[in-house]
Amino acid sequence: METVSASTYDVHFTEVAKATIRQHARNTTYSKVFLLVDTNTRKLCLDKFEAIVDFKIDAIIEIKPGEEHKTIATCLEVWQQLSDLGADRKSLLINLGGGVVTDLGGFVASTFKRGIDFINIPTTLLAMVDASIGGKTGVDLGVLKNQVGVINQPVMVLIFPEFLATLEERQLKSGFSEMLKHGLISDSTYWEELINTKDFSSTDFIRKSVAIKNSVVLQDPTEKGIRKKLNYGHTIGHAIESYFLDSPHLKTLLHGEAIAIGMILEGYFSHELSGLSKLDLNEIKKAFLSHFKKVDFTDQDIEIIIDLLKHDKKNTHGNVNFVLLQEIGIPVLDVKVPLELFKKAFAYYKE
Amino acid sequence: METVSASTYDVHFTEVAKATIRQHARNTTYSKVFLLVDTNTRKLCLDKFEAIVDFKIDAIIEIKPGEEHKTIATCLEVWQQLSDLGADRKSLLINLGGGVVTDLGGFVASTFKRGIDFINIPTTLLAMVDASIGGKTGVDLGVLKNQVGVINQPVMVLIFPEFLATLEERQLKSGFSEMLKHGLISDSTYWEELINTKDFSSTDFIRKSVAIKNSVVLQDPTEKGIRKKLNYGHTIGHAIESYFLDSPHLKTLLHGEAIAIGMILEGYFSHELSGLSKLDLNEIKKAFLSHFKKVDFTDQDIEIIIDLLKHDKKNTHGNVNFVLLQEIGIPVLDVKVPLELFKKAFAYYKE
């Protein structure tokens, strides 16, 4: 399948990815090569990885799985292990896993001895279409997501859809939620295709989503302008995700599940503020609720989530800025949303 | 005094520095401005700072002083405070202090929400002529110096020699050691001037050192080649500094004190391997020993220090690479030094 070219690196698929990493292994002289996995990817993906990649791996570094371990404490363990294992500036880190592994591994590599090479091999649909591309690396700070990080590009990203066979449907749907977002912010035809498919992990759709995200990032790598449209659904989505992560009495929401709610709520804002038709709004709600069971929010939950929004990275000068939709496929950047709409949006979600 | 221009920022001195920061405060719209200090700079430099800078400071963040607090744990405190205090992507961090404050503050700013603006106002001679310029930010990992960091440039660096009045002579000499290095690696005339002065903190000399360092960094920001010459004395110097920092039975050496020893030892390598004359070698030893009392090393100390050298960031593929001197003012990059010379170099230092 055709490669997607980014600014300083490429996203390769399947056979081309396999050929490229093999060529890279032959042509480079890394002092040492380290593989970062989590407990799950070590168990489920390592055999496949070894069948594909013929880099001699000097050591495997394992972290605990899940967003709750995407912390500076985990980084500290990985930096320390790299140091103890004799990693130097000419070493390579290969990140094999979901978004936690690629985000955290990218940050660790970008900051170890002021930066070493890294390669992302995403193993979840979410990481394939979102986390592993675009150069955003980082970790959470308490409940606040991605508060510490840098923008830095991997040497390459390699996509092998065969890893998706290791995922539960809930995980696949979480990634599919980001793909639906790509339709909403860029391409109404793609949106239509997605809401009519049952094949969440078609390689063609993955490549389409990678191409959309990549084209946005290429235009605006550091998110001064157009890249913000990738945040559709995320401003509220992140707050919801953080809140559920930090509330022992609530089950943890996957990223895609949280932003699915965010996309419905921000769709409501779009209808109120930026011209999205009621028809499109209802279509958005219906599409997400067909994949994601409605979540019960109490009034107290909603109060706390609104409070968390004040900490979102994308806010400046104390205002809560949103990316909204004018219609499906056409986003509007930097819309200030009055606080009184927040509760109304939740009411629309619940009705 | 004339400004030194770097790639993306300028190093301003005295009156120009004062005018520039005042203009910057008028022309920019930071959402919030934070001042990072350590306990010492808060006590000794804050009044002077407030007399110079008319930025409205929203909050002062204080860290403990000293290399032993240049850690990820301290970063975590600062990131957390920034977050709690409502810092966002349009906030500014001003680092007021020595190398620990500017290195750590630069790293925290470069990684907080994937990067916010920062300004360095060095208050020690060492930070003025070295740490605060060149874009290297970072913290230590255990005894290993600057293992975690990024290369990222401040908005500007402001040099006010009046802060030097707060320093003890030992601190001044530590900075002067780096200035002597600038002579050794770039300019034999400057070296001669420095070894014949008693005025360690002349503004003219500070500017000369800033200009030398800056010109090197401009040619090679990411240290692929010529920038390595700034590491003269540092390969061994860092190992000595780390060892003393981590050994409760030994007094801590200041950075300049450790690299002064490193410059004598690496001078010995230069005489053995890269053509430095015995006369020049002896002049180097005499110059440093006139400022820095000879340190006693036991055989065991030396063994451990040699072991630490294997972890130096600048080593690749397990070799210990050094910047040596061909003559005073002319460096040679990437010289591999055989291990048997290490003990001989210490013997020369001791004799």
Short mmCIF file of N, CA and C in Angstrom, two decimals, chain A residues 29-31 72-73 76 79-80 83-84 86 88-90 103 107 110-115 135-138 141-142 144 146-151 222-223 231 311-318, chain B residues 29-31 72-73 76 79-80 83-86 88-90 103 107 110-115 135-138 141-142 144 146-151 222-223 311-318:
data_model
loop_
_atom_site.label_atom_id
_atom_site.label_comp_id
_atom_site.label_asym_id
_atom_site.label_seq_id
_atom_site.Cartn_x
_atom_site.Cartn_y
_atom_site.Cartn_z
N THR A 29 23.74 2.46 11.46
CA THR A 29 24.71 1.93 12.42
C THR A 29 24.36 2.45 13.81
N TYR A 30 23.20 2.04 14.29
CA TYR A 30 22.85 2.39 15.66
C TYR A 30 23.78 1.65 16.61
N SER A 31 24.17 2.34 17.68
CA SER A 31 25.04 1.69 18.66
C SER A 31 24.28 0.57 19.37
N ILE A 72 5.23 10.82 34.30
CA ILE A 72 6.66 11.11 34.42
C ILE A 72 7.35 10.00 35.21
N ALA A 73 6.65 9.40 36.18
CA ALA A 73 7.26 8.31 36.94
C ALA A 73 7.64 7.16 36.01
N LEU A 76 10.66 8.15 34.01
CA LEU A 76 11.87 8.07 34.82
C LEU A 76 12.42 6.64 34.81
N TRP A 79 13.93 6.14 31.23
CA TRP A 79 15.21 6.85 31.10
C TRP A 79 16.30 6.11 31.87
N GLN A 80 15.95 5.68 33.10
CA GLN A 80 16.93 5.02 33.94
C GLN A 80 17.38 3.70 33.33
N SER A 83 19.66 4.31 30.44
CA SER A 83 20.97 4.69 30.95
C SER A 83 21.72 3.48 31.47
N ASP A 84 21.04 2.67 32.27
CA ASP A 84 21.68 1.47 32.85
C ASP A 84 22.10 0.49 31.76
N GLY A 86 23.15 1.21 28.92
CA GLY A 86 24.23 1.74 28.07
C GLY A 86 23.77 2.42 26.79
N ASP A 88 23.22 5.30 24.24
CA ASP A 88 23.92 6.56 24.00
C ASP A 88 23.18 7.34 22.92
N ARG A 89 23.78 8.44 22.49
CA ARG A 89 23.08 9.31 21.54
C ARG A 89 22.83 8.69 20.18
N LYS A 90 23.53 7.61 19.89
CA LYS A 90 23.35 6.95 18.59
C LYS A 90 22.48 5.71 18.72
N ASP A 103 3.29 7.67 22.63
CA ASP A 103 3.39 9.03 23.21
C ASP A 103 4.53 9.11 24.23
N PHE A 107 8.36 10.71 23.82
CA PHE A 107 8.86 11.75 24.74
C PHE A 107 10.18 11.32 25.38
N SER A 110 12.85 11.62 22.78
CA SER A 110 13.11 13.02 22.42
C SER A 110 13.92 13.76 23.48
N THR A 111 13.92 13.23 24.70
CA THR A 111 14.57 13.93 25.81
C THR A 111 15.76 13.15 26.37
N PHE A 112 15.93 11.89 25.98
CA PHE A 112 17.07 11.13 26.51
C PHE A 112 18.35 11.63 25.86
N LYS A 113 19.27 12.12 26.69
CA LYS A 113 20.50 12.75 26.19
C LYS A 113 20.20 13.81 25.13
N ARG A 114 19.13 14.52 25.33
CA ARG A 114 18.64 15.59 24.44
C ARG A 114 18.22 15.09 23.06
N GLY A 115 17.82 13.81 23.01
CA GLY A 115 17.18 13.33 21.79
C GLY A 115 17.89 12.19 21.07
N GLY A 135 3.81 13.81 15.57
CA GLY A 135 4.94 14.34 16.34
C GLY A 135 4.61 14.82 17.74
N LYS A 136 3.34 14.69 18.14
CA LYS A 136 3.04 15.07 19.54
C LYS A 136 3.47 13.94 20.45
N THR A 137 4.38 14.23 21.36
CA THR A 137 4.79 13.23 22.34
C THR A 137 4.49 13.79 23.72
N GLY A 138 4.38 12.91 24.71
CA GLY A 138 4.19 13.45 26.05
C GLY A 138 3.48 12.52 26.99
N LEU A 141 -0.12 14.69 33.58
CA LEU A 141 0.31 15.23 34.87
C LEU A 141 -0.92 15.13 35.76
N GLY A 142 -0.93 14.13 36.65
CA GLY A 142 -2.14 13.87 37.42
C GLY A 142 -3.27 13.54 36.44
N LEU A 144 -4.49 15.59 34.31
CA LEU A 144 -4.44 16.45 33.13
C LEU A 144 -3.62 15.79 32.03
N ASN A 146 -1.49 14.92 28.74
CA ASN A 146 -0.46 15.47 27.85
C ASN A 146 0.02 16.85 28.27
N GLN A 147 0.15 17.06 29.58
CA GLN A 147 0.60 18.37 30.06
C GLN A 147 2.10 18.55 29.85
N VAL A 148 2.82 17.45 29.79
CA VAL A 148 4.27 17.53 29.64
C VAL A 148 4.66 16.78 28.38
N GLY A 149 5.34 17.45 27.46
CA GLY A 149 5.73 16.78 26.23
C GLY A 149 6.46 17.71 25.30
N VAL A 150 6.82 17.19 24.15
CA VAL A 150 7.42 18.02 23.10
C VAL A 150 6.82 17.60 21.77
N ILE A 151 7.00 18.47 20.78
CA ILE A 151 6.67 18.08 19.41
C ILE A 151 7.97 17.66 18.75
N THR A 222 3.15 22.88 14.46
CA THR A 222 3.16 23.26 15.88
C THR A 222 1.82 23.81 16.37
N GLU A 223 0.77 23.57 15.59
CA GLU A 223 -0.59 23.91 16.02
C GLU A 223 -0.79 25.39 16.31
N ASN A 231 -8.48 18.87 17.02
CA ASN A 231 -8.97 18.86 18.40
C ASN A 231 -10.50 18.80 18.49
N HIS A 311 -8.56 23.85 32.54
CA HIS A 311 -7.14 23.49 32.49
C HIS A 311 -6.69 22.99 31.13
N ASP A 312 -7.58 22.96 30.15
CA ASP A 312 -7.19 22.41 28.86
C ASP A 312 -6.05 23.22 28.26
N LYS A 313 -5.06 22.48 27.70
CA LYS A 313 -3.88 23.11 27.07
C LYS A 313 -4.25 24.14 26.02
N LYS A 314 -5.36 23.90 25.35
CA LYS A 314 -5.68 24.74 24.21
C LYS A 314 -6.35 26.06 24.60
N ASN A 315 -6.60 26.21 25.91
CA ASN A 315 -7.16 27.47 26.37
C ASN A 315 -6.06 28.48 26.57
N THR A 316 -6.33 29.71 26.23
CA THR A 316 -5.38 30.77 26.53
C THR A 316 -6.16 31.93 27.11
N HIS A 317 -5.51 32.66 27.98
CA HIS A 317 -6.11 33.84 28.60
C HIS A 317 -7.42 33.50 29.30
N GLY A 318 -7.55 32.28 29.80
CA GLY A 318 -8.72 31.93 30.59
C GLY A 318 -9.99 31.66 29.80
N THR B 29 1.67 39.86 24.65
CA THR B 29 0.43 39.64 25.39
C THR B 29 0.46 38.23 25.98
N TYR B 30 1.39 38.02 26.89
CA TYR B 30 1.40 36.73 27.59
C TYR B 30 0.17 36.66 28.48
N SER B 31 -0.41 35.45 28.55
CA SER B 31 -1.57 35.30 29.42
C SER B 31 -1.16 35.45 30.89
N ILE B 72 14.41 15.42 37.82
CA ILE B 72 13.04 15.30 37.32
C ILE B 72 12.04 15.55 38.45
N ALA B 73 12.39 15.16 39.67
CA ALA B 73 11.48 15.41 40.79
C ALA B 73 11.21 16.91 40.94
N LEU B 76 8.96 18.06 38.18
CA LEU B 76 7.58 17.66 38.44
C LEU B 76 6.89 18.70 39.33
N TRP B 79 6.33 21.82 37.02
CA TRP B 79 5.21 21.58 36.09
C TRP B 79 3.88 21.65 36.83
N GLN B 80 3.84 21.00 38.01
CA GLN B 80 2.60 20.94 38.78
C GLN B 80 2.18 22.34 39.23
N SER B 83 0.82 24.30 36.37
CA SER B 83 -0.52 23.82 36.06
C SER B 83 -1.53 24.35 37.08
N ASP B 84 -1.18 24.23 38.36
CA ASP B 84 -2.09 24.70 39.42
C ASP B 84 -2.32 26.20 39.33
N LEU B 85 -1.30 26.92 38.89
CA LEU B 85 -1.40 28.38 38.84
C LEU B 85 -2.04 28.87 37.54
N GLY B 86 -2.50 27.92 36.73
CA GLY B 86 -3.24 28.29 35.53
C GLY B 86 -2.38 28.70 34.35
N ASP B 88 -0.85 28.58 30.80
CA ASP B 88 -1.31 27.97 29.55
C ASP B 88 -0.22 28.16 28.49
N ARG B 89 -0.57 27.80 27.25
CA ARG B 89 0.45 27.82 26.19
C ARG B 89 0.99 29.21 25.87
N LYS B 90 0.26 30.23 26.27
CA LYS B 90 0.69 31.60 25.98
C LYS B 90 1.34 32.23 27.21
N ASP B 103 18.94 25.82 33.25
CA ASP B 103 18.85 24.49 32.59
C ASP B 103 17.50 23.83 32.88
N PHE B 107 14.13 23.50 30.45
CA PHE B 107 13.54 22.20 30.16
C PHE B 107 12.05 22.17 30.52
N SER B 110 10.21 24.16 27.96
CA SER B 110 10.21 23.52 26.64
C SER B 110 9.25 22.34 26.57
N THR B 111 8.87 21.81 27.72
CA THR B 111 8.04 20.61 27.75
C THR B 111 6.66 20.85 28.37
N PHE B 112 6.45 22.02 29.00
CA PHE B 112 5.14 22.27 29.59
C PHE B 112 4.13 22.56 28.48
N LYS B 113 3.10 21.73 28.40
CA LYS B 113 2.11 21.82 27.31
C LYS B 113 2.81 21.85 25.94
N ARG B 114 3.87 21.10 25.84
CA ARG B 114 4.69 20.97 24.62
C ARG B 114 5.38 22.27 24.22
N GLY B 115 5.64 23.11 25.23
CA GLY B 115 6.52 24.24 24.95
C GLY B 115 5.89 25.61 25.13
N GLY B 135 21.01 26.91 24.18
CA GLY B 135 19.80 26.12 23.98
C GLY B 135 19.80 24.74 24.60
N LYS B 136 20.89 24.36 25.28
CA LYS B 136 20.86 23.06 25.96
C LYS B 136 20.08 23.21 27.26
N THR B 137 19.00 22.46 27.38
CA THR B 137 18.23 22.47 28.62
C THR B 137 18.23 21.05 29.16
N GLY B 138 17.96 20.91 30.45
CA GLY B 138 17.86 19.55 30.95
C GLY B 138 18.19 19.40 32.41
N LEU B 141 20.17 12.72 35.94
CA LEU B 141 19.49 11.46 36.26
C LEU B 141 20.43 10.74 37.22
N GLY B 142 20.07 10.76 38.51
CA GLY B 142 21.02 10.23 39.50
C GLY B 142 22.30 11.04 39.41
N LEU B 144 24.27 11.07 36.90
CA LEU B 144 24.64 11.35 35.51
C LEU B 144 24.06 12.69 35.07
N ASN B 146 22.77 15.93 33.08
CA ASN B 146 22.08 16.33 31.85
C ASN B 146 21.67 15.15 30.97
N GLN B 147 21.24 14.07 31.61
CA GLN B 147 20.83 12.89 30.84
C GLN B 147 19.47 13.08 30.18
N VAL B 148 18.67 13.95 30.76
CA VAL B 148 17.32 14.18 30.23
C VAL B 148 17.19 15.65 29.87
N GLY B 149 16.86 15.93 28.64
CA GLY B 149 16.73 17.34 28.24
C GLY B 149 16.39 17.47 26.78
N VAL B 150 16.29 18.71 26.34
CA VAL B 150 16.08 18.99 24.92
C VAL B 150 16.96 20.17 24.52
N ILE B 151 17.15 20.34 23.23
CA ILE B 151 17.77 21.56 22.74
C ILE B 151 16.64 22.48 22.29
N THR B 222 23.04 21.53 17.04
CA THR B 222 22.71 20.24 17.64
C THR B 222 23.93 19.36 17.91
N GLU B 223 25.11 19.98 17.87
CA GLU B 223 26.34 19.28 18.25
C GLU B 223 26.64 18.04 17.40
N HIS B 311 29.66 6.33 30.77
CA HIS B 311 28.27 6.79 30.64
C HIS B 311 28.14 8.17 30.02
N ASP B 312 29.24 8.81 29.67
CA ASP B 312 29.14 10.17 29.16
C ASP B 312 28.29 10.20 27.90
N LYS B 313 27.41 11.22 27.84
CA LYS B 313 26.52 11.39 26.68
C LYS B 313 27.27 11.41 25.35
N LYS B 314 28.48 11.93 25.40
CA LYS B 314 29.20 12.16 24.15
C LYS B 314 29.87 10.91 23.61
N ASN B 315 29.79 9.82 24.38
CA ASN B 315 30.35 8.56 23.90
C ASN B 315 29.35 7.87 23.00
N THR B 316 29.83 7.27 21.95
CA THR B 316 28.97 6.44 21.13
C THR B 316 29.71 5.15 20.84
N HIS B 317 28.95 4.11 20.70
CA HIS B 317 29.49 2.79 20.39
C HIS B 317 30.54 2.34 21.41
N GLY B 318 30.39 2.79 22.65
CA GLY B 318 31.27 2.33 23.71
C GLY B 318 32.67 2.94 23.74
#
